[in-house]
Coordinates of C-alpha atoms and ligand atoms in Angstrom, one line a residue:
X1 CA -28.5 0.5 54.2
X2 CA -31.7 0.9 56.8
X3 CA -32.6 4.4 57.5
X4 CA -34.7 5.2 60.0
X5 CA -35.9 8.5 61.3
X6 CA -37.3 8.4 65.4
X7 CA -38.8 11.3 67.0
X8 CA -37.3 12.3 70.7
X9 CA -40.3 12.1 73.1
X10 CA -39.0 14.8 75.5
X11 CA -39.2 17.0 72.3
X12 CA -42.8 16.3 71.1
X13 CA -44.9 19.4 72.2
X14 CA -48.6 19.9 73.1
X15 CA -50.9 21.8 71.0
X16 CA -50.3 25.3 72.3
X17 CA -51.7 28.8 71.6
X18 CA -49.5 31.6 69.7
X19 CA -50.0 35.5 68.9
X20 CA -50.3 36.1 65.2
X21 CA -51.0 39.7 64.6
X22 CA -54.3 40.8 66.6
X23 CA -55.3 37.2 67.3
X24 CA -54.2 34.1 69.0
X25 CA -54.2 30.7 67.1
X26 CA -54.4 27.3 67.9
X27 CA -51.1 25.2 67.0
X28 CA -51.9 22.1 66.3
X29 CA -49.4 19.5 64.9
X30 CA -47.0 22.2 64.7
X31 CA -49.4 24.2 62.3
X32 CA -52.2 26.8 63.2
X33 CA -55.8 25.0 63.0
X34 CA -59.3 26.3 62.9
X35 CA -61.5 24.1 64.4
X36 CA -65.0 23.0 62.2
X37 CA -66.6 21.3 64.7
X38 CA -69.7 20.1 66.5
X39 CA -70.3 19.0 70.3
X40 CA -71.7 15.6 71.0
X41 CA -75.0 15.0 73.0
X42 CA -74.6 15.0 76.8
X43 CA -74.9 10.5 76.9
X44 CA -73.7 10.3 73.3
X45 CA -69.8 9.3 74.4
X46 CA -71.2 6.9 77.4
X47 CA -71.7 4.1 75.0
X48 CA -69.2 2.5 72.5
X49 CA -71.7 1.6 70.3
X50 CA -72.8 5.6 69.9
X51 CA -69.9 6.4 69.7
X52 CA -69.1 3.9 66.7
X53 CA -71.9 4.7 64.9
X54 CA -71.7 8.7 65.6
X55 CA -67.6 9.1 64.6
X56 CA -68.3 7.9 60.3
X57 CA -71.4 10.5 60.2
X58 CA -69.2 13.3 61.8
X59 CA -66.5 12.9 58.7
X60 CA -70.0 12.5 56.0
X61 CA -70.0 16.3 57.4
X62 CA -66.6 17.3 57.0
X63 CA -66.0 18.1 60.7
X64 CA -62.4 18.2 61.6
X65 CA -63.3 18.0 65.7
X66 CA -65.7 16.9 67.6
X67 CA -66.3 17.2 71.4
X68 CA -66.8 15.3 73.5
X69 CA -67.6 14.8 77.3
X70 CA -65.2 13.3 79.7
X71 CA -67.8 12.4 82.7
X72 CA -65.9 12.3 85.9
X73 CA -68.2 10.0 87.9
X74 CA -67.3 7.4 85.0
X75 CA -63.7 7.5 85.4
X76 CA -63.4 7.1 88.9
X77 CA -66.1 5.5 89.8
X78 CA -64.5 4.4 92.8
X79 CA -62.7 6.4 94.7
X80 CA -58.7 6.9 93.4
X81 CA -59.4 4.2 90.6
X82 CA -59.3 5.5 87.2
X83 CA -61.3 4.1 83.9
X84 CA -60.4 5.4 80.6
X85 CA -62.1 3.1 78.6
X86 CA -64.5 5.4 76.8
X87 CA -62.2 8.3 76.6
X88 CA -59.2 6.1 75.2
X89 CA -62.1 5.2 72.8
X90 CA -63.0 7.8 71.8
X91 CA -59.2 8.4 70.6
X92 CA -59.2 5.9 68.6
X93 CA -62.1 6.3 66.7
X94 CA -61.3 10.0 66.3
X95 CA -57.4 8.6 64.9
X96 CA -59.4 6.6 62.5
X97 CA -61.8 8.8 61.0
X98 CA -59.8 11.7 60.9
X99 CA -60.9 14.2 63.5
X100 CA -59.2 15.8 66.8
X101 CA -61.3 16.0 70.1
X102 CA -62.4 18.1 72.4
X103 CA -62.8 17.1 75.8
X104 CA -65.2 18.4 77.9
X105 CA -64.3 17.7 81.7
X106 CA -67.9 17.0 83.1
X107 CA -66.3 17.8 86.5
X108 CA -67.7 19.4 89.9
X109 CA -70.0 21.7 87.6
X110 CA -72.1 20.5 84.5
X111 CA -75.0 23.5 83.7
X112 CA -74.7 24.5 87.4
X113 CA -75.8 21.3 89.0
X114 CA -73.1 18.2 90.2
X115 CA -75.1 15.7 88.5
X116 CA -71.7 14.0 87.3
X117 CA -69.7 14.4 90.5
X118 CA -69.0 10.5 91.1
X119 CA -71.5 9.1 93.7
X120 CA -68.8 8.9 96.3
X121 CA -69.0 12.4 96.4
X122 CA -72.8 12.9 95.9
X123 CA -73.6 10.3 99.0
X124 CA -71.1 12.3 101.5
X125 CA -72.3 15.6 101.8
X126 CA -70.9 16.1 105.0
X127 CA -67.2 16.1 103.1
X128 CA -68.4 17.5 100.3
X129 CA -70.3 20.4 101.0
X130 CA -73.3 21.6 98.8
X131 CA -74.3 25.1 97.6
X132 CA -76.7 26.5 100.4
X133 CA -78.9 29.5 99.7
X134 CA -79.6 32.4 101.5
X135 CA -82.6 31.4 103.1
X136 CA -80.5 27.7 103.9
X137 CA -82.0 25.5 101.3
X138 CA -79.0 23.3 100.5
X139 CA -78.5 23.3 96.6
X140 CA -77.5 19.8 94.7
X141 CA -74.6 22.0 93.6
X142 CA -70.9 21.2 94.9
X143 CA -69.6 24.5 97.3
X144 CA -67.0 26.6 95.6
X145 CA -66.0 27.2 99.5
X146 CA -64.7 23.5 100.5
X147 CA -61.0 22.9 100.0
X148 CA -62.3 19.0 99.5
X149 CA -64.2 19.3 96.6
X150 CA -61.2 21.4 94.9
X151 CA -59.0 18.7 95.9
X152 CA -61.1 15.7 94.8
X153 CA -62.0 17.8 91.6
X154 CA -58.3 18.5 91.0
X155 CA -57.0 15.5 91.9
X156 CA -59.0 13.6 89.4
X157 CA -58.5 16.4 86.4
X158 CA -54.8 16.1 86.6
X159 CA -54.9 12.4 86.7
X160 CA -56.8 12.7 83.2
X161 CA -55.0 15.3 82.0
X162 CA -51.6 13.0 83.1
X163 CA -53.4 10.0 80.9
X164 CA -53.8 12.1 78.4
X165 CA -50.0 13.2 77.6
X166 CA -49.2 9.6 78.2
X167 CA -51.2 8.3 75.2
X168 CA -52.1 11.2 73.1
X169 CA -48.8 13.7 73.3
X170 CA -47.3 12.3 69.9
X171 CA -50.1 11.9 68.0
X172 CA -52.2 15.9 69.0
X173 CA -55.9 14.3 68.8
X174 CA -56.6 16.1 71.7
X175 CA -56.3 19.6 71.4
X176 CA -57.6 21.4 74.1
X177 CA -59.8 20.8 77.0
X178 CA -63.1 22.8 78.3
X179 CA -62.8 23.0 82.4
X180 CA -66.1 22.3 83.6
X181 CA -69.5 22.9 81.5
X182 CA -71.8 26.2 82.2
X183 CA -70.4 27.3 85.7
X184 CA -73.2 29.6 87.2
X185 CA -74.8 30.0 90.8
X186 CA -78.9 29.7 90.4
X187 CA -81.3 30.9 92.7
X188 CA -79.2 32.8 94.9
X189 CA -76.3 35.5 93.3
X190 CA -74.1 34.3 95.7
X191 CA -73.5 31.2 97.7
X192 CA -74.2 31.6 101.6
X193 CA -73.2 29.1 104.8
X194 CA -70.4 29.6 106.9
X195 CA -67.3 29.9 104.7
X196 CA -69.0 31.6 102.2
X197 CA -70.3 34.6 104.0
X198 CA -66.8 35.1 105.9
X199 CA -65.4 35.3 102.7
X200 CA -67.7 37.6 101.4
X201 CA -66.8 40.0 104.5
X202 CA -63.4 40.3 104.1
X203 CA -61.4 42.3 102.2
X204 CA -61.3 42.0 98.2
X205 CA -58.2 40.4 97.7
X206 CA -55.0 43.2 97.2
X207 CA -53.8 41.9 94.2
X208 CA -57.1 42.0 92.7
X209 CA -57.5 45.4 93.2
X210 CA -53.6 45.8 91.8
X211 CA -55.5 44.4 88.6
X212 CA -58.5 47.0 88.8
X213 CA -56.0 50.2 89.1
X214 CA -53.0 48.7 86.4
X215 CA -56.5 48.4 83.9
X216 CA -58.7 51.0 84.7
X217 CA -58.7 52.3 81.1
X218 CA -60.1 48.9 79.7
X219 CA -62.1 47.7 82.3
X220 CA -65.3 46.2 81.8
X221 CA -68.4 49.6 81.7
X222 CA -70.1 47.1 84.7
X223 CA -67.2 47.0 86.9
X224 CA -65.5 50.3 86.3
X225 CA -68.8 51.9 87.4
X226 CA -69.5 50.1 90.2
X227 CA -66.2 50.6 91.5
X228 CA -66.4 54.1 90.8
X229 CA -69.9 55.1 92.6
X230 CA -68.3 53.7 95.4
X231 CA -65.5 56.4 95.5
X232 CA -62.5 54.0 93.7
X233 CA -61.6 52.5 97.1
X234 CA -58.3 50.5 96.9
X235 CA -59.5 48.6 100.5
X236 CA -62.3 47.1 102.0
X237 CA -64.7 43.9 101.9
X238 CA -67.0 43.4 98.3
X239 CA -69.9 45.5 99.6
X240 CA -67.5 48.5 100.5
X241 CA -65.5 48.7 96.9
X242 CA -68.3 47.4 94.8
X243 CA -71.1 48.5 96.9
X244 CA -74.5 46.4 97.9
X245 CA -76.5 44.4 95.9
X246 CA -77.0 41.0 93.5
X247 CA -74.6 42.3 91.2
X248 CA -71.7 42.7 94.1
X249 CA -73.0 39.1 94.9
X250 CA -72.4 37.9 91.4
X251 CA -68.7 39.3 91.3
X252 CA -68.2 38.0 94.2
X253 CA -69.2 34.5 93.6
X254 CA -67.7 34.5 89.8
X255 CA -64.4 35.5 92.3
X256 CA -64.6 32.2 93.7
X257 CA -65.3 30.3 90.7
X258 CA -62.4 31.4 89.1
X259 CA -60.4 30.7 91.8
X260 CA -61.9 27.0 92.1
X261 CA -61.1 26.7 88.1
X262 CA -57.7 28.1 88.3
X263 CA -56.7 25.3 90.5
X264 CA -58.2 22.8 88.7
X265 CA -56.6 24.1 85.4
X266 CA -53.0 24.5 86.8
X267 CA -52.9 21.2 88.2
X268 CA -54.2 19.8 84.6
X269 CA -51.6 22.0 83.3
X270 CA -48.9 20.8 85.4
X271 CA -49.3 17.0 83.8
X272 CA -50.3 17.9 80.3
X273 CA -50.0 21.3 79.4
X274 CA -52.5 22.3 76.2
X275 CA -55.2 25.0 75.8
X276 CA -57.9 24.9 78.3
X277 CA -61.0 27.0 77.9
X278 CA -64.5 27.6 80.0
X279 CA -68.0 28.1 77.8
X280 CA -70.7 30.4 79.6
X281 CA -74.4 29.8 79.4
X282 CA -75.6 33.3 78.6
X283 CA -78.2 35.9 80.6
X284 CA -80.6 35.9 77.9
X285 CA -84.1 38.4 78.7
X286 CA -82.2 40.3 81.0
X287 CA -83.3 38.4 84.2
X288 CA -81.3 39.5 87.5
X289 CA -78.8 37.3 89.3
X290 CA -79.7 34.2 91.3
X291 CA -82.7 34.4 88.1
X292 CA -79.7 33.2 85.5
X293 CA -76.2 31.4 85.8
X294 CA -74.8 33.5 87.7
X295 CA -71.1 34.0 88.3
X296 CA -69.8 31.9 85.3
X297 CA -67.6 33.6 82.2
X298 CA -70.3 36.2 81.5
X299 CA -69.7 38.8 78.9
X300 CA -69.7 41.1 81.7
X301 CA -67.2 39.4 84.1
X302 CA -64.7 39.1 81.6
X303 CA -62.0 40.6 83.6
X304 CA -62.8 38.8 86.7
X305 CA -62.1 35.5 85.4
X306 CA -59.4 36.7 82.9
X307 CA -57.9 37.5 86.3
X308 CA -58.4 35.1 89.1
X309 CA -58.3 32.0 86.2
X310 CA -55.5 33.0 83.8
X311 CA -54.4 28.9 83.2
X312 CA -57.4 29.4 81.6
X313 CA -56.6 30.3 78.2
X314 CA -60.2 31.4 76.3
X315 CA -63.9 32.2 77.2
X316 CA -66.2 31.1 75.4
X317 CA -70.3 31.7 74.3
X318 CA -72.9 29.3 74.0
X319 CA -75.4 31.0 72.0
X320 CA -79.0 29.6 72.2
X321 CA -80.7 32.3 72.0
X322 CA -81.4 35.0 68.8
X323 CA -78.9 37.8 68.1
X324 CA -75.7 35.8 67.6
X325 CA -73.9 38.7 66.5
X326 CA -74.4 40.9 69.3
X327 CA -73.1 37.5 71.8
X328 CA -69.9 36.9 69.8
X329 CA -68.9 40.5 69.5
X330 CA -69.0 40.2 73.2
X331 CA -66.7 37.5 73.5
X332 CA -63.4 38.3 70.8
X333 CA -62.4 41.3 73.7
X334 CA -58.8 42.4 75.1
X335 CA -57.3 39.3 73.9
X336 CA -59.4 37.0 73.9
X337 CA -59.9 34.7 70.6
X338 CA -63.5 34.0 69.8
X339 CA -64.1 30.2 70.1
X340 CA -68.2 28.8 69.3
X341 CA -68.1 25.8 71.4
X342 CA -71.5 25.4 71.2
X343 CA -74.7 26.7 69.5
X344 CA -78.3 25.9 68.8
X345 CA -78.0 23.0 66.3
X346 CA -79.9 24.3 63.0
X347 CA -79.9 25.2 59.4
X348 CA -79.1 29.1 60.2
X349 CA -75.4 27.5 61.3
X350 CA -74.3 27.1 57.6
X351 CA -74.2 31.1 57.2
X352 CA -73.0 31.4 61.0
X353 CA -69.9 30.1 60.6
X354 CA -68.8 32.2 57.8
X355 CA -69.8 35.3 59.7
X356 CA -68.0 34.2 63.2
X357 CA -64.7 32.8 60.7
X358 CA -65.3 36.4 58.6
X359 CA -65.9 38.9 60.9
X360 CA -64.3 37.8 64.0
X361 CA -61.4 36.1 63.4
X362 CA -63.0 33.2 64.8
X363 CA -61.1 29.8 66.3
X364 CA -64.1 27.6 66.3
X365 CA -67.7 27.0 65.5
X366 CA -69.4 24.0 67.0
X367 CA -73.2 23.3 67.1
X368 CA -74.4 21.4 69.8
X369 CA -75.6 17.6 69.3
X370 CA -74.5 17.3 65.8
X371 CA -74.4 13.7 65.7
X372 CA -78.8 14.6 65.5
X373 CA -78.5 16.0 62.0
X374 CA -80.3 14.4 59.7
X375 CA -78.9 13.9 56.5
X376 CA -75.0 14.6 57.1
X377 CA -74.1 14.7 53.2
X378 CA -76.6 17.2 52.1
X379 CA -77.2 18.9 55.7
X380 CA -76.4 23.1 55.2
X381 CA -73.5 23.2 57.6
X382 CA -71.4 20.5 55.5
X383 CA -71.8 22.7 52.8
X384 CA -70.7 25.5 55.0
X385 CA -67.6 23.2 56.4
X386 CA -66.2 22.0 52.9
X387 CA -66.1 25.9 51.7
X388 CA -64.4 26.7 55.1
X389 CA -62.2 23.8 54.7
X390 CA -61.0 24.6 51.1
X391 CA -60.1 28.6 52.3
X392 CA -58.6 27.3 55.6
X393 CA -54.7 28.3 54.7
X394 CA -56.1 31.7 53.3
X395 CA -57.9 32.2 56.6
X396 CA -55.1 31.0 58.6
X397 CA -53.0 33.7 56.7
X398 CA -55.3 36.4 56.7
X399 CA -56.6 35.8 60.4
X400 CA -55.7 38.9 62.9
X401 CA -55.0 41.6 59.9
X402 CA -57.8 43.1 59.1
X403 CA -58.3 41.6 55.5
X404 CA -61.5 40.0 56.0
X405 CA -65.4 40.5 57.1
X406 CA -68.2 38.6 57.4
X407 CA -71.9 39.4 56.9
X408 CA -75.2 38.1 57.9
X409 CA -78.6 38.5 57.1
X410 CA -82.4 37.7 57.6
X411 CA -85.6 39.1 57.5
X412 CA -84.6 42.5 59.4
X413 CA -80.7 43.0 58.7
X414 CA -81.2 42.9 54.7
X415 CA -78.3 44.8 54.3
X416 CA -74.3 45.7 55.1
X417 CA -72.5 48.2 53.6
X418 CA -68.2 47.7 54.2
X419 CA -65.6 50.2 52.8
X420 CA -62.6 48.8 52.0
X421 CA -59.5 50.3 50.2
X422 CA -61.3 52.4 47.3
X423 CA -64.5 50.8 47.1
X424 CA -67.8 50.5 48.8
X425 CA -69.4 47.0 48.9
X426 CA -72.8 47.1 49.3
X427 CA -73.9 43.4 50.5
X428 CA -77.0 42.1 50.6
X429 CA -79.8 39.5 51.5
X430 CA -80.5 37.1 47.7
X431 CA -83.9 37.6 48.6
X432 CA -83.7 41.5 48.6
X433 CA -83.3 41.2 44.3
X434 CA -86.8 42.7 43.2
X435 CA -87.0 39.8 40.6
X436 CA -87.2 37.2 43.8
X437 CA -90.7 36.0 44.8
X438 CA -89.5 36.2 48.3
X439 CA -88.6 39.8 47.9
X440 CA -92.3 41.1 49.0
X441 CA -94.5 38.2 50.0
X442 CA -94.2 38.4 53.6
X443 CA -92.4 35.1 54.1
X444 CA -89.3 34.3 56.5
X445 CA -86.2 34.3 55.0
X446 CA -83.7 31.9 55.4
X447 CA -80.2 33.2 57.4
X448 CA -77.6 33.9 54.7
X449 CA -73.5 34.8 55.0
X450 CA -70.6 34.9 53.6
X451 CA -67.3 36.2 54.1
X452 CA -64.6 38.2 52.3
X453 CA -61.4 38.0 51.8
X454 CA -59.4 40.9 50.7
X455 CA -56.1 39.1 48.4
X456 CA -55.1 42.7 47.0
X457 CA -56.9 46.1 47.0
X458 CA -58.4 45.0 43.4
X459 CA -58.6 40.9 44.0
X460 CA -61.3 39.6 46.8
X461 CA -62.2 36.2 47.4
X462 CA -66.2 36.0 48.6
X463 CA -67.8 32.4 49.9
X464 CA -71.0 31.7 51.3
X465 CA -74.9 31.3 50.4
X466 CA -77.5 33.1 50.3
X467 CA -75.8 36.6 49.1
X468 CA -75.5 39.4 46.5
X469 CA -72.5 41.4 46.4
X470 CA -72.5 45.2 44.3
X471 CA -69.8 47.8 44.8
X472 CA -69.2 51.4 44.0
X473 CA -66.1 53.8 44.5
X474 CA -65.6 55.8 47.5
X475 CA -64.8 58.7 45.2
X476 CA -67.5 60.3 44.1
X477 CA -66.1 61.4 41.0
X478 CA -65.5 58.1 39.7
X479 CA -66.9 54.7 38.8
X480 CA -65.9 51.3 39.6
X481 CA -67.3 47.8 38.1
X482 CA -66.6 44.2 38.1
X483 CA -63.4 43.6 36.2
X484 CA -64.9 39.6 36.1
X485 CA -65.8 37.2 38.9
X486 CA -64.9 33.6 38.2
X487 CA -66.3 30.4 40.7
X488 CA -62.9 29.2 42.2
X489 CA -62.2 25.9 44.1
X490 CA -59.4 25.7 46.3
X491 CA -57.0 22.7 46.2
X492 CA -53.8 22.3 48.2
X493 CA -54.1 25.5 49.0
X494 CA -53.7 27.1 45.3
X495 CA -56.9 28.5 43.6
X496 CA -58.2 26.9 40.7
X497 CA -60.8 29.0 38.5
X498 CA -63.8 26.8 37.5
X499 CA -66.0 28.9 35.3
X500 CA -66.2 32.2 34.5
X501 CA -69.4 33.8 36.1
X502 CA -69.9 37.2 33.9
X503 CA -73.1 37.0 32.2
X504 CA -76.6 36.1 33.7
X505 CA -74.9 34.7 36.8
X506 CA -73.8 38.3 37.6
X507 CA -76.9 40.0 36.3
X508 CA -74.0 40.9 33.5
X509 CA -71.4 42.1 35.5
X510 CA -73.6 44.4 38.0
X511 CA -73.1 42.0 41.2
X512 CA -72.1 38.9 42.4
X513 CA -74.2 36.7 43.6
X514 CA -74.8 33.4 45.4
X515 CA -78.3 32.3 45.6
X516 CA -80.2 30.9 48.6
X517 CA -79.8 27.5 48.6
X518 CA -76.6 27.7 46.9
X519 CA -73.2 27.7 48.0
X520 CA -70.3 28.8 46.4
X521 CA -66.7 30.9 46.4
X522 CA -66.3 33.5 43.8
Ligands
N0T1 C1 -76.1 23.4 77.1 C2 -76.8 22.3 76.4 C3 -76.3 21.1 77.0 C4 -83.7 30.2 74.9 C5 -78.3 22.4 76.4 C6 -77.5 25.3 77.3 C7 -74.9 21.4 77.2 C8 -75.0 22.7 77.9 N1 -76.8 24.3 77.9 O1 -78.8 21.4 75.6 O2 -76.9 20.8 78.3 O3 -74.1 20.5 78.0 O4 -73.7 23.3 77.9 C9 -78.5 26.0 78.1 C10 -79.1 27.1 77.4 C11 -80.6 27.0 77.3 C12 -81.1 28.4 76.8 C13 -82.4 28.5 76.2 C14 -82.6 29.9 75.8

């Protein structure tokens, strides 16, 4: 007797996102997946060879994804002929060395500029309008205004998107797809020229303003106000409702965006339908708009996009600059899972990630051009990723009720306090133990995290570097102490105690520690 088991095409779905408690997850393979990943280099996936070389170092560092750029002026090169060499390619080589992808559609936008909009489109200007500033000066940016760049845009997204379900649907190595790279208007707030300005002078779309009254009570401070000092009007062009000025500009302009986007999206959607997302490059130093991308997914036009894109499914930071806490806070908002598509590649990552998987919930962390690290088997962040990797059902099952935190220090934030069920827990920088040379010398310390994991109100899981963990009761009457710590390893998902940690390791019992340099889950 032959048995055979077959799967029914029609029945194989995409990856897809679902609720779970306060969060959203990516499914994946029919199972919720958190991504440990890392974004290539802009040119990285334009040769074979790279890409050869680059896929065996990204599994030396335990990455599960990787992302990669889909460059539009590569895959149709001529006009309505489509080349999927390099993206096919990068399939492959991601089936082989275990990792899902990430594309990144290098479409009508890449860091504001056009620069891969296929030269067809570069070379006729006249059909494919340009940005043009307020003074006139034509921009190399592609208009958001011209109904043929959205087509042409669109046209060629959905034919990728349409490849895609063709020769990836059963297998899931794609599993979601960024629309465009760092949207944002420069030099100007707002784009001018003909369309443009007519636009601008007519009446906020009705439906919007639908939005702005159904949400008043969680509308973004920026908006609310601005719509308030100009007396709540529910009619009337941007200037009237939102009153004059660069910022009106920049809600105007991230209007049209979103708009531009959405069409894109849906018509990817309509072919292939998986989780799309946009990543914003951030108003660092407080410059005003035209001064900074303008107009993209902006921590503070959150509900703009949320509302003129919705087939897109998450917004997303990419941090470059200091106080990544305060960015991803920003970001894991009314709904909206916190995914890392990109940060400044360096060693600070390692304690990062446990903070953004800790204390936010997170979907994703993803340092930019990872294939430049060094020395992949000893690099921080691999350390970082095979801890993550070993707690991933935990998190999974923990993610979106409130049973974990994450914490993360330097040189100024030395120290967290959390209360949780009975007890306090008093975290802190290693480097803040008096017996540390570190402790008053002056020097720079290191970034350190970990994260928590509450299993029962007496039982907590901690992993990370860099860390010392004491505790005391809430109550003040009483006194609380380390029942024992063991080191634990995590295999198939059960927990395995590999030493027990009670003597000098825990300064006898008064706090757990992990020391810089070290990682470890205790
Ligand atoms: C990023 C990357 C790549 C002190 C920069 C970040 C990637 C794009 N842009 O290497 O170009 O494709 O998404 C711009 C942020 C610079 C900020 C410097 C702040």
């Amino acid at each position: 007797l032959l048995v055979t088991s077959f799967v029914n095409a029609d029945n194989t779905k995409a990856p897809y996102l679902a609720k779970k408690d306060a969060v959203s997850q990516l499914i994946v393979n029919d199972k919720p997946f958190l991504i440990l990943g890392g974004e290539l280099g802009n040119s990285s996936a334009s040769s074979i060879d790279d890409l050869k070389s680059i896929f065996p170092k990204l599994q030396k560092m335990g990455l599960n994804t990787v992302l990669v750029p889909a460059y539009w002026e590569l895959i149709e090169k001529e006009e309505g002929k489509y080349d999927y060499t390099l993206t096919d390619e990068a399939i492959n080589l991601a089936r082989k060395h275990n990792l899902k992808i990430v594309f990144l559609w290098f479409g009508s936008w890449k860091n504001s500029m056009s620069c891969y909009a296929p030269l067809w489109i570069k070379e006729n200007s006249r059909k494919y309008p340009r940005a043009v500033t307020k003074s006139g000066k034509p921009l190399e940016m592609m208009s958001a205004f011209s109904e043929s760049n959205l087509n042409v845009d669109k046209r060629a997204f959905s034919h990728f998107l349409n490849h895609l379900a063709e020769y990836d649907k059963e297998d899931q190595t794609v599993i979601m797809i960024q629309v465009e790279n760092e949207i944002g208007m420069l030099e100007d707030a707002r784009e001018y020229g003909k369309v443009a300005d007519q636009k601008f002078a007519s009446d906020v779309p009705a439906r919007f303003i639908d939005y702005l009254k159904k949400n008043k009570n969680t509308l973004q401070p920026s908006l609310l106000k601005r719509w308030k000092d100009n007396g709540f009007k529910t009619k009337g062009s941007w200037t009237e409702i939102f009153g004059e000025g660069l910022e009106t500009d920049e809600l105007f302009m991230a209007y049209a965006y979103a708009e531009y986007v959405q069409q894109v999206a849906k018509a990817g959607k309509e072919k292939y339908n998986i989780p799309m997302y946009l990543n914003a490059a951030l108003n660092s130093r407080g410059r005003k708009p035209g001064a900074y991308p303008s107009a993209g997914p902006l921590a503070h036009l959150l509900d703009i996009w949320r509302f003129a894109a919705p087939a897109i499914d998450i917004l997303a930071p990419d941090i470059y600059d200091p106080g990544f806490p305060d960015w991803i806070k920003q970001y894991q908002t009314n709904g909206n899972p916190l995914f890392i598509p990109e940060i400044r590649l360096e060693e600070a990552d390692a304690a990062r990630a446990f903070y953004a998987f800790g204390e936010h919930d997170a979907m994703g962390f993803s340092p930019f051009s990872i294939e430049d690290v060094p020395n992949p088997e000893s690099y921080p962040l691999t350390k970082s990723y095979s801890i993550l990797h070993q707690l991933n059902s935990l998190l999974i099952e923990k993610q979106g009720l409130g049973k974990t935190n994450g914490v993360i220090f330097d040189n100024v934030n030395k120290e967290r306090i959390i209360e949780r069920n009975n007890y306090r827990f008093i975290f802190r920088h290693d480097f803040t133990l008096g017996w540390s040379p570190q402790a008053k010398d002056g020097s720079i310390w290191p970034e350190t995290g970990a994260l928590i994991i509450e299993l029962s109100p007496t039982e907590y899981i901690v992993a990370g570097t860099g860390v010392v963990l004491s505790f005391e009761s809430i109550a003040g009457n009483k006194k609380a102490g380390i029942g024992y710590i063991d080191q634990i390893k995590i295999t198939d998902g059960k927990i395995v105690p590999v030493k027990r940690l009670n003597g000098d390791q825990s300064h006898q019992g008064r706090h757990l520690r992990i020391p810089v340099g070290e990682w470890d889950i205790q």
